Coordinates of C-alpha atoms in Angstrom, one line a residue:
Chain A
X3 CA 121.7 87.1 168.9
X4 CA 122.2 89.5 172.0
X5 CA 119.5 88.0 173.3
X6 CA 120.2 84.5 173.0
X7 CA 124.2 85.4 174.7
X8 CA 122.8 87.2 177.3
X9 CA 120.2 83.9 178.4
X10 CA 123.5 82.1 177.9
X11 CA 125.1 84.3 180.1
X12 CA 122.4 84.3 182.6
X13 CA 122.4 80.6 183.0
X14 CA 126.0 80.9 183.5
X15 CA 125.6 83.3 186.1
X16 CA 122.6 81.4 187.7
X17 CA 124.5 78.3 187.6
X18 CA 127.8 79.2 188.9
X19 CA 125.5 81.5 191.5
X20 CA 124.3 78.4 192.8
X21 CA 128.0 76.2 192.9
X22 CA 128.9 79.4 194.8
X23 CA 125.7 79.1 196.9
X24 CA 126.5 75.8 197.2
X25 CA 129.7 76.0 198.2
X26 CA 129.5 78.7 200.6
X27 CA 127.1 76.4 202.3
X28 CA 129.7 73.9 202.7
X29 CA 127.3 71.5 200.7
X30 CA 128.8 71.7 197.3
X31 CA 126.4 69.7 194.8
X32 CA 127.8 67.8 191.8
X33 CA 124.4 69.0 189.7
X34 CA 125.3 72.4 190.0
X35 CA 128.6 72.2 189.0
X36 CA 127.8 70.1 185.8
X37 CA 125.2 73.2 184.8
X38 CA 127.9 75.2 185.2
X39 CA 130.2 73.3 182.9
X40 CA 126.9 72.8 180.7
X41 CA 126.0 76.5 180.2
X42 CA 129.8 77.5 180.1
X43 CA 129.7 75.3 176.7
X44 CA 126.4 76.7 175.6
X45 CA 127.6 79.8 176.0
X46 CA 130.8 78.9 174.1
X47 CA 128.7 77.6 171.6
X48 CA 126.9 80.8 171.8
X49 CA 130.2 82.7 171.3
X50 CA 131.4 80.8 168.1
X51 CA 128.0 81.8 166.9
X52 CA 128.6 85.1 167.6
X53 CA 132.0 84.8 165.9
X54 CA 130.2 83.3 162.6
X55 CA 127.6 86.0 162.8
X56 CA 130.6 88.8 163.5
X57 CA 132.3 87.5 160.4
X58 CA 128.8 87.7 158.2
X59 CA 128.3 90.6 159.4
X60 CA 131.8 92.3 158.3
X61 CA 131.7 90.2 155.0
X62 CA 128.3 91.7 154.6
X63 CA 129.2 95.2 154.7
X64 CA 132.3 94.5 152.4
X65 CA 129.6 93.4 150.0
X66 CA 127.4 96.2 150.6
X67 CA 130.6 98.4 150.2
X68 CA 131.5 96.8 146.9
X69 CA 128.1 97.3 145.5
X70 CA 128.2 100.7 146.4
X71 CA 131.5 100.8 144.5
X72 CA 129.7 99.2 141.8
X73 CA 126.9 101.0 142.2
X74 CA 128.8 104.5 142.1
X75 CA 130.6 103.3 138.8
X76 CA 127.8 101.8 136.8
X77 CA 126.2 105.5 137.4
X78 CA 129.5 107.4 136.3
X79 CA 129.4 104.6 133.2
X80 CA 126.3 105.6 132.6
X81 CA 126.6 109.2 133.1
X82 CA 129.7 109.6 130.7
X83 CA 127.2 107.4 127.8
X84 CA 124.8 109.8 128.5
X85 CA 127.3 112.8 127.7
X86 CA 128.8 111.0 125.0
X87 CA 125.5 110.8 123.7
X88 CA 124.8 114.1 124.2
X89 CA 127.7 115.5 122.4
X90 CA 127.2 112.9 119.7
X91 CA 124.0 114.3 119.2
X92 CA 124.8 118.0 119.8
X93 CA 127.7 117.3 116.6
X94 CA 126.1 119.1 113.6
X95 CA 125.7 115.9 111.3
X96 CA 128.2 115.7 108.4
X97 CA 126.8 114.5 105.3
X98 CA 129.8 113.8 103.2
X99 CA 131.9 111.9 106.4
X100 CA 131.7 108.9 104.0
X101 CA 132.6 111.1 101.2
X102 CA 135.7 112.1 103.0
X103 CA 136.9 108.9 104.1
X104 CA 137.2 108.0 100.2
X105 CA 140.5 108.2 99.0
X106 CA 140.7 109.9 95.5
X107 CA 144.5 109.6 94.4
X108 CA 145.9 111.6 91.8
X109 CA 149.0 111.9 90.0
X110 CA 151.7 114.8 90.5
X111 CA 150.8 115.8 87.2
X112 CA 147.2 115.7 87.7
X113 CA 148.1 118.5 91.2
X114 CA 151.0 120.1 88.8
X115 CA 148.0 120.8 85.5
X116 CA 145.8 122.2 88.3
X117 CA 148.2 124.2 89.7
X118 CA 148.7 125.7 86.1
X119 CA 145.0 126.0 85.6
X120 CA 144.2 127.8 88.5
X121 CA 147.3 130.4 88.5
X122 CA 145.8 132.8 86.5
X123 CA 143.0 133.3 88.6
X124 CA 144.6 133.3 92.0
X125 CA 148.2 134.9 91.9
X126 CA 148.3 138.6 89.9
X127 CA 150.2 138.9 87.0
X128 CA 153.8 140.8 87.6
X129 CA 153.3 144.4 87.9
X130 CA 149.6 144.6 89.0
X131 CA 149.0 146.5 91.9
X132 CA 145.7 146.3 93.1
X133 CA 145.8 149.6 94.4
X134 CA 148.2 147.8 97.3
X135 CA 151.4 149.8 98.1
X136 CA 153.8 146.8 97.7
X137 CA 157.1 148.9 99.0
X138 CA 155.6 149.1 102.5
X139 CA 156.1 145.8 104.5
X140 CA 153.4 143.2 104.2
X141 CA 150.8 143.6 107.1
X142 CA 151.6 141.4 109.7
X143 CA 148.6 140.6 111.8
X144 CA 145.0 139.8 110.9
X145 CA 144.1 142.7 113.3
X146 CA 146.1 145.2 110.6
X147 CA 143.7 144.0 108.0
X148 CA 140.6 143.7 110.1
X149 CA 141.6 147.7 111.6
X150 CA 141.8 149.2 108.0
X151 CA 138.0 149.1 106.8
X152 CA 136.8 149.2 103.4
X153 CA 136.8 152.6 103.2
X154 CA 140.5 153.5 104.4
X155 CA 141.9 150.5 102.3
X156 CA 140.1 152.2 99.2
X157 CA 141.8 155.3 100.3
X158 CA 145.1 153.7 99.9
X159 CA 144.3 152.7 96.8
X160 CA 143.9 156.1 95.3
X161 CA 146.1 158.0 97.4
X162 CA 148.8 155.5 97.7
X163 CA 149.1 153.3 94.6
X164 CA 152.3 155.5 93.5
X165 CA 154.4 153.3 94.8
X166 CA 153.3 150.4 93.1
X167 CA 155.3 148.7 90.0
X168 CA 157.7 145.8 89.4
X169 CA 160.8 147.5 91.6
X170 CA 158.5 147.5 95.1
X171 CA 158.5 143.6 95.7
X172 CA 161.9 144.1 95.9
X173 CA 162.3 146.2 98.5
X174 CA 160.0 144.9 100.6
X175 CA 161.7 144.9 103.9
X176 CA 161.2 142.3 106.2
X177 CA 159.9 143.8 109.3
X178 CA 158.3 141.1 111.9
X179 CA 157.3 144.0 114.5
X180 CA 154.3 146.3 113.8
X181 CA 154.4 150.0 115.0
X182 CA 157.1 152.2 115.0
X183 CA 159.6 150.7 112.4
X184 CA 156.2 149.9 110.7
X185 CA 155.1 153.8 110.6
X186 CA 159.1 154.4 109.9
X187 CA 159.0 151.9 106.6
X188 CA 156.0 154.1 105.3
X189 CA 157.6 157.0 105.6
X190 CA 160.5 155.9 103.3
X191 CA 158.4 155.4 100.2
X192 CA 156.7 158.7 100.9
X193 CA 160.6 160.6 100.9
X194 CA 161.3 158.2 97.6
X195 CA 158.2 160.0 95.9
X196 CA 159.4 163.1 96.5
X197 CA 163.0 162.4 95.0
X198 CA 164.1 162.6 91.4
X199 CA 164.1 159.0 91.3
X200 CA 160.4 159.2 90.8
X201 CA 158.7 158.6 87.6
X202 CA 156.2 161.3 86.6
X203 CA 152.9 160.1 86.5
X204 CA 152.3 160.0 82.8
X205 CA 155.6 158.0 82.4
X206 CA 154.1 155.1 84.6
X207 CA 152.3 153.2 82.4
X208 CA 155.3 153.1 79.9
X209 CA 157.5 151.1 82.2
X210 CA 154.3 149.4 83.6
X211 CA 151.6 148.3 81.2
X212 CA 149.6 146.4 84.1
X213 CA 149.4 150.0 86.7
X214 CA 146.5 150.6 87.4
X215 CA 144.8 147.4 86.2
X216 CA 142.9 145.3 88.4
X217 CA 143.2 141.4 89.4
X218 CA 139.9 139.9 90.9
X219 CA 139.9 135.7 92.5
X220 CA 136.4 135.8 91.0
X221 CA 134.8 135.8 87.5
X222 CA 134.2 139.5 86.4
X223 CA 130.9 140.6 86.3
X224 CA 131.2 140.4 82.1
X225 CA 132.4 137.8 82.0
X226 CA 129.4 135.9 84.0
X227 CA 127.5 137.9 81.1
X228 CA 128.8 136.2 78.5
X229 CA 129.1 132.8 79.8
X230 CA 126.5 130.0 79.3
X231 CA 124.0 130.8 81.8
X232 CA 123.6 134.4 80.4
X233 CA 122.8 132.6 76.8
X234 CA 120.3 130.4 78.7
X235 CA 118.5 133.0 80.3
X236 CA 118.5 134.4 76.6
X237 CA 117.0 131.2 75.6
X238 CA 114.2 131.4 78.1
X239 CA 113.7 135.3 77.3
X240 CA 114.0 134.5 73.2
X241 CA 110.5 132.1 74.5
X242 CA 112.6 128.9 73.8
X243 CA 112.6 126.2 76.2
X244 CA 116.4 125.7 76.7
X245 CA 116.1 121.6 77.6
X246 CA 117.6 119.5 74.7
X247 CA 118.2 122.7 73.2
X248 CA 121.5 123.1 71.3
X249 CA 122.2 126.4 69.5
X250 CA 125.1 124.5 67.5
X251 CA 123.0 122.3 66.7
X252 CA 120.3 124.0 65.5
X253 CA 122.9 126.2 63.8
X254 CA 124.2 123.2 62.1
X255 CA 120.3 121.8 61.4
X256 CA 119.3 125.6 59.7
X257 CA 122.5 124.9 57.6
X258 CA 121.4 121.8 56.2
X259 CA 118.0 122.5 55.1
X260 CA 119.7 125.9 53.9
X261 CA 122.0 123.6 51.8
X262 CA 119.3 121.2 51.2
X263 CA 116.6 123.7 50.0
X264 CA 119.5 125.2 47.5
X265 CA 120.4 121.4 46.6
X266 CA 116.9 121.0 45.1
X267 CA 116.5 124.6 43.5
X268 CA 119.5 123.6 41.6
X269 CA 118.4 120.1 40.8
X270 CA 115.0 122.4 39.9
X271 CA 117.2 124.6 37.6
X272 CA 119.1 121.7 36.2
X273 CA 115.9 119.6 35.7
X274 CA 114.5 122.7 33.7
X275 CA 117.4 123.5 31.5
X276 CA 117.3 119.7 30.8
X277 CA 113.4 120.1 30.0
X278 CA 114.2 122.9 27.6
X279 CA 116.8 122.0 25.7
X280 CA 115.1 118.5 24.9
X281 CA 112.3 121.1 23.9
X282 CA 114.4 122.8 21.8
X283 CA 116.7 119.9 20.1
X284 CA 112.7 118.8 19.5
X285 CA 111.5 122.2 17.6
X286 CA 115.3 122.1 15.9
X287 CA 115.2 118.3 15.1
X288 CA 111.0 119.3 13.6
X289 CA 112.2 122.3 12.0
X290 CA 115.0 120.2 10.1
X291 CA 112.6 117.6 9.2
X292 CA 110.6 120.3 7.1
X293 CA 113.4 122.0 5.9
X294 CA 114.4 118.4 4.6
X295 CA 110.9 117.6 3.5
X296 CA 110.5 120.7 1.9
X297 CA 113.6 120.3 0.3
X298 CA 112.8 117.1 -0.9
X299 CA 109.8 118.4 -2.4
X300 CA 111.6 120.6 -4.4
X301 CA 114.0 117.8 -5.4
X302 CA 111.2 115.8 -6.2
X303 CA 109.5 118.1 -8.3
X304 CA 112.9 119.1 -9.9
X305 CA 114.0 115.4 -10.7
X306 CA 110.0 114.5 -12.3
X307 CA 110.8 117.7 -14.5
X308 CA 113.9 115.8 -15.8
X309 CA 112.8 112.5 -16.0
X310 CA 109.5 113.9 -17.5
X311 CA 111.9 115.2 -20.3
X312 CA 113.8 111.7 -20.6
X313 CA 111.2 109.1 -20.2
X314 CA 108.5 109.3 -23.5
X315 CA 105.5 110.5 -22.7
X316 CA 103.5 107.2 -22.5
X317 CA 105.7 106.2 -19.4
X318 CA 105.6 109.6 -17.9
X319 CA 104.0 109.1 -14.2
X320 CA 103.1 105.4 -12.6
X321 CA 105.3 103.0 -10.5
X322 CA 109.0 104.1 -11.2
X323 CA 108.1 107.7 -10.4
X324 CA 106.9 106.5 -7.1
X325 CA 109.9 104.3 -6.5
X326 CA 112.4 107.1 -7.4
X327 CA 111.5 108.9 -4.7
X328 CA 111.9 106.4 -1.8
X329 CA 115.6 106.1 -2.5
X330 CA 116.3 109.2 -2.7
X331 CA 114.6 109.5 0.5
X332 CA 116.7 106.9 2.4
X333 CA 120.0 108.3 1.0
X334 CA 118.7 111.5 2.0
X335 CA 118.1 110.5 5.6
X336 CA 121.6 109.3 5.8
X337 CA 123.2 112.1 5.2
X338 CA 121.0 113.7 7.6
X339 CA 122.1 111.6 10.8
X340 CA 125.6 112.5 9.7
X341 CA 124.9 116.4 9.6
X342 CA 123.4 116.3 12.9
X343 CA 126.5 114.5 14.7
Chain B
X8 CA 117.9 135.7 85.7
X9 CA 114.4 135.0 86.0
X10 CA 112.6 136.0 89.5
X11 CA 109.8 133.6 89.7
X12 CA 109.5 131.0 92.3
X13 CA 111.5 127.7 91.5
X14 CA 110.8 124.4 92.0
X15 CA 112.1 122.4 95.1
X16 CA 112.5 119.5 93.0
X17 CA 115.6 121.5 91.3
X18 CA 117.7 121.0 94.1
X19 CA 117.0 117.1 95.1
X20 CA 118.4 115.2 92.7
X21 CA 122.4 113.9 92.3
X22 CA 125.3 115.6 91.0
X23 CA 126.1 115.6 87.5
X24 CA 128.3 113.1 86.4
X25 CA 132.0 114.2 85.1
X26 CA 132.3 114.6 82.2
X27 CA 133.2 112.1 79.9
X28 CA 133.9 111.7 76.1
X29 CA 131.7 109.5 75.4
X30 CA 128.8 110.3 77.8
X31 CA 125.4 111.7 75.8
X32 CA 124.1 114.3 78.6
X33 CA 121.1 116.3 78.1
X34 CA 122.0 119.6 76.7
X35 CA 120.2 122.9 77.9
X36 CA 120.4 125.2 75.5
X37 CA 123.8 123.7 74.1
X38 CA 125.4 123.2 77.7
X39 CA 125.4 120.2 80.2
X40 CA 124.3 120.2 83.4
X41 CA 128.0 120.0 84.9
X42 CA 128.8 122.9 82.7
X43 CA 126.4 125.0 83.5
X44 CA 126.5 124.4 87.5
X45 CA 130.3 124.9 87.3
X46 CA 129.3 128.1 85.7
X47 CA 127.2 129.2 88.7
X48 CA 129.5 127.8 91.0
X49 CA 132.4 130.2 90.3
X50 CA 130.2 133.1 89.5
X51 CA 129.1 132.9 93.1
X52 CA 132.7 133.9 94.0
X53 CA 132.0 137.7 92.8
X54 CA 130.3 139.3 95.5
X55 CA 128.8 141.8 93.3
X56 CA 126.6 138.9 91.4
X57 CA 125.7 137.7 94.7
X58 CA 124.4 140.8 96.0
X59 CA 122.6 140.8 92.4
X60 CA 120.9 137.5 93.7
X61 CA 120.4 139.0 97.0
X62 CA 118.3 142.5 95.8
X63 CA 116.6 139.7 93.8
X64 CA 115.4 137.8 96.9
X65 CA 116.8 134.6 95.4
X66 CA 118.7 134.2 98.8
X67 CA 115.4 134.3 100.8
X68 CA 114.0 131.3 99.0
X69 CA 114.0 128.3 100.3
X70 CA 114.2 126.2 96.8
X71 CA 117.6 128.4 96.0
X72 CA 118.9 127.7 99.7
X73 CA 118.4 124.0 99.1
X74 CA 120.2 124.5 95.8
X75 CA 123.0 126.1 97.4
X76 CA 123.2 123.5 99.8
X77 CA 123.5 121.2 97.1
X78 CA 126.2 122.9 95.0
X79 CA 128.3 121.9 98.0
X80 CA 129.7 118.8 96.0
X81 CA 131.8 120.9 94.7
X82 CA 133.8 121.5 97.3
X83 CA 134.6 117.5 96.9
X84 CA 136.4 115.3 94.5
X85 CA 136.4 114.8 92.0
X86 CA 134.3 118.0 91.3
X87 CA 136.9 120.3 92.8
X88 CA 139.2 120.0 90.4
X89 CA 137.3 121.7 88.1
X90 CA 137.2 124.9 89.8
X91 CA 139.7 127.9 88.5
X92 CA 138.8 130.3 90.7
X93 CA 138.7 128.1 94.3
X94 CA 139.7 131.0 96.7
X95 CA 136.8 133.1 96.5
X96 CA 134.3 130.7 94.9
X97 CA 134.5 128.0 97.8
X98 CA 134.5 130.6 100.6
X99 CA 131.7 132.4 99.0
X100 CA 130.2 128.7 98.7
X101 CA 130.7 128.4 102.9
X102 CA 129.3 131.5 103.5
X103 CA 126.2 131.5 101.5
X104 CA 125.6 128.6 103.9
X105 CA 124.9 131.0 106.8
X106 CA 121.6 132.6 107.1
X107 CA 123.0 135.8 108.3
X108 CA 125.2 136.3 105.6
X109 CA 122.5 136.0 103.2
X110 CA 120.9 138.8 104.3
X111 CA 124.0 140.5 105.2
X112 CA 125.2 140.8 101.6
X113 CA 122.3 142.9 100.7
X114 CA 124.3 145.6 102.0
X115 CA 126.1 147.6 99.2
X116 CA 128.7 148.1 101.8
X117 CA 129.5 144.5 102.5
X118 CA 129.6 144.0 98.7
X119 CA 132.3 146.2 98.3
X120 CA 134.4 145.0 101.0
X121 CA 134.7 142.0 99.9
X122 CA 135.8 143.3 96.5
X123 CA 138.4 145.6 98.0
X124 CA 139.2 142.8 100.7
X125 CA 139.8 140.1 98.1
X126 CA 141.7 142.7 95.5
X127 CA 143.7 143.2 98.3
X128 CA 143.9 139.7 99.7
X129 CA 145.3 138.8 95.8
X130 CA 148.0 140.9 95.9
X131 CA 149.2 140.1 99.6
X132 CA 148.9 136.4 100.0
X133 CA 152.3 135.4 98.2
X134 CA 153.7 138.5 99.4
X135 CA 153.6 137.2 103.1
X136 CA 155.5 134.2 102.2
X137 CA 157.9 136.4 100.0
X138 CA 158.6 138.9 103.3

């Protein structure tokens, strides 16, 4: 472009050099004058080109600017995805997030039952102690807590506990500042001990049946003895495979066959009384029958005696002697079935 | 409790379901799953069992750290409910979570601090609100 003005700008120069020449020489010459006006519009020409190409210029470099701009955000874009990224990754990943989103409602009585349930686990009965001395002031801080170890807060609890009972949550002063009112407070319980407002020892448990007896949030180490996993492990020790394996049941199963086994000793017993007596209403009803025959007999051999002495001699055995007998027999027989009823 | 290894399989399956009147669960040894788990649950909240577990080596194995990792639904609904003793069963639930209290809790020392602590702990929680 510079190149192309400044042969513009020579031809200007050349031409008007030689209108000047010209003219000095007092021969001024129409040719040169028209190159002058010639390269003066070339060069014009040459200028609005230069104007164009300023103005390309300029809007090129707000272009380049603007993709620098462009540029410059697409990294930060980028840069804060990246992070974003980063941090979602670093975010240990919560399992239950759907679990939590899930709404379970439940009725005031539902929270109210609860509440019931779980009070006797987590708030003492009146009266117990824990070994705490509930006439100072509560400890205000964490750092109170965290100072007093294991050991000194077990301390407390022997060498403290007197000032336990029902009457210290009353006078539990409310003191918000640690330190010197704090060590002042302790010192009042200490004077009380000391008064004659103090019971003796051996009268404590009288006016508090719960003194020294402890509260735990936890299940007692008995008590996770003689719950269901302790009767489990005795299943597995006993050599019994616990799975399907229900004591009451079984309980209920050795019962039956118990009751069944006595069921059929008894139907057993009944069965053989049953057996016997037929036996013996057998041997009875066989014993009668030859009492009866034998009786019979005798009759017999009584009534041919008489008959013998009746009938004459020529009719004296035969037919009617044999018929005699056979009713008798049937009457006999009779009077039998009514006996035995 | 018995020491040998368990299997992994224990701890991969689904919570019990709640139970229900007219569900027909497996029993072991005359208890349901969900009772028995519940069982465990809370008896992890007495630091002296856990430090039972802990001379044991249960904590050290992988299986029962799975397992405890999958007791967690009880910290949900509508398992939570169930819970009587929630203060020192769910904490003791979160912290058997972390490696280093699991071998931590070995130590008598620790065991009994968090005996005292919570006797303690009891006793002053309502008193705060009291004061």
């Amino acid at each position: 472009m510079d190149k192309k003005l400044d042969a513009s700008f020579e031809r200007v120069e050349k031409a008007l050099a030689v209108l000047i020449d010209s003219m000095t020489k007092f021969t001024p010459s129409e040719k040169a004058a028209n190159d002058v006006v010639k390269a003066e519009r070339e060069l014009f020409l040459g200028l609005e080109e230069l104007e164009v190409h300023q103005r390309n210029v300029a809007r090129i470099r707000q272009l380049k600017q603007e993709t620098e701009a462009l540029d410059a955000q697409t990294k930060q874009t980028i840069s804060a995805l990246w992070e974003m990224r980063k941090e979602l990754v670093a975010v240990a990943p919560t399992k239950f997030s759907p679990a939590k989103e899930e709404k379970h409602p439940f009725t005031t009585q539902q929270l109210l039952d609860y509440a019931r349930r779980i009070s006797r686990n987590t708030l003492p009965p009146p009266g117990v102690t824990n070994g705490v001395d509930l006439s100072t002031a509560a400890p205000t801080t964490p750092d109170d807590q965290a100072a007093t170890g294991p050991n000194a807060s077990f301390a407390t609890s022997i060498g403290g506990g007197g000032g336990g009972g029902g009457s210290g949550q009353g006078t539990a002063a409310s003191t918000p500042a640690p330190g010197v009112q704090d060590s002042f407070v302790s010192q009042v319980p200490s004077q009380s001990q000391t008064g004659a407002t103090e019971l003796p020892v051996h009268l404590k448990p009288a006016v508090n049946p719960l003194e020294n007896a402890p509260f735990f949030t936890f299940p007692t180490i008995d008590r996770i003895r003689s719950g269901a996993l302790a009767q489990y492990q005795d299943l597995i020790n006993r050599g019994i495979d616990p799975k399907n394996y229900d004591p009451e049941e079984e309980e209920r199963r050795i019962k039956q066959e118990e009751q069944d086994r006595k069921d059929a000793e008894e139907r057993a017993r009944q069965e053989r009384e049953e057996q016997d007596r037929r036996m013996r209403e057998e041997r009875e009803r066989m014993a009668r029958e030859r009492e009866l025959a034998r009786q019979q007999q005798q009759q017999q051999e009584g009534g041919m005696d008489r008959r013998g002495s009746v009938l004459a001699p020529g009719q004296a055995g035969g037919q009617p002697a044999r018929a005699a007998p056979k009713q008798f027999t049937f009457l006999d027989e009779d009077d039998d079935d009514e006996d035995e009823d | 409790m018995a020491s040998e290894p368990m299997s992994i399989e224990s701890s991969a399956q689904d919570p019990p379901p709640v139970p229900d009147v007219t569900s027909q669960e497996p029993k072991y040894g005359g208890h349901t799953r969900f009772e028995l788990e519940l069982e465990f649950v809370q008896a992890l909240g007495n630091p002296e069992y856990v430090n039972y577990l802990a001379s044991r080596k249960f904590l050290q194995n992988p299986a029962f750290v799975a397992y405890l990792d999958y007791l967690q639904y009880w910290t949900r609904p509508p398992y939570l409910q169930y819970i009587t003793y929630p203060t020192s069963c769910l904490k003791m639930l979160e912290l058997l979570q972390v490696e280093r209290f699991r071998k931590d809790i070995l130590s008598p020392n620790l065991t009994h601090a968090l005996v005292t602590e919570g006797m303690k702990a009891a006793v002053e929680w309502h008193r705060e609100s009291l004061s």
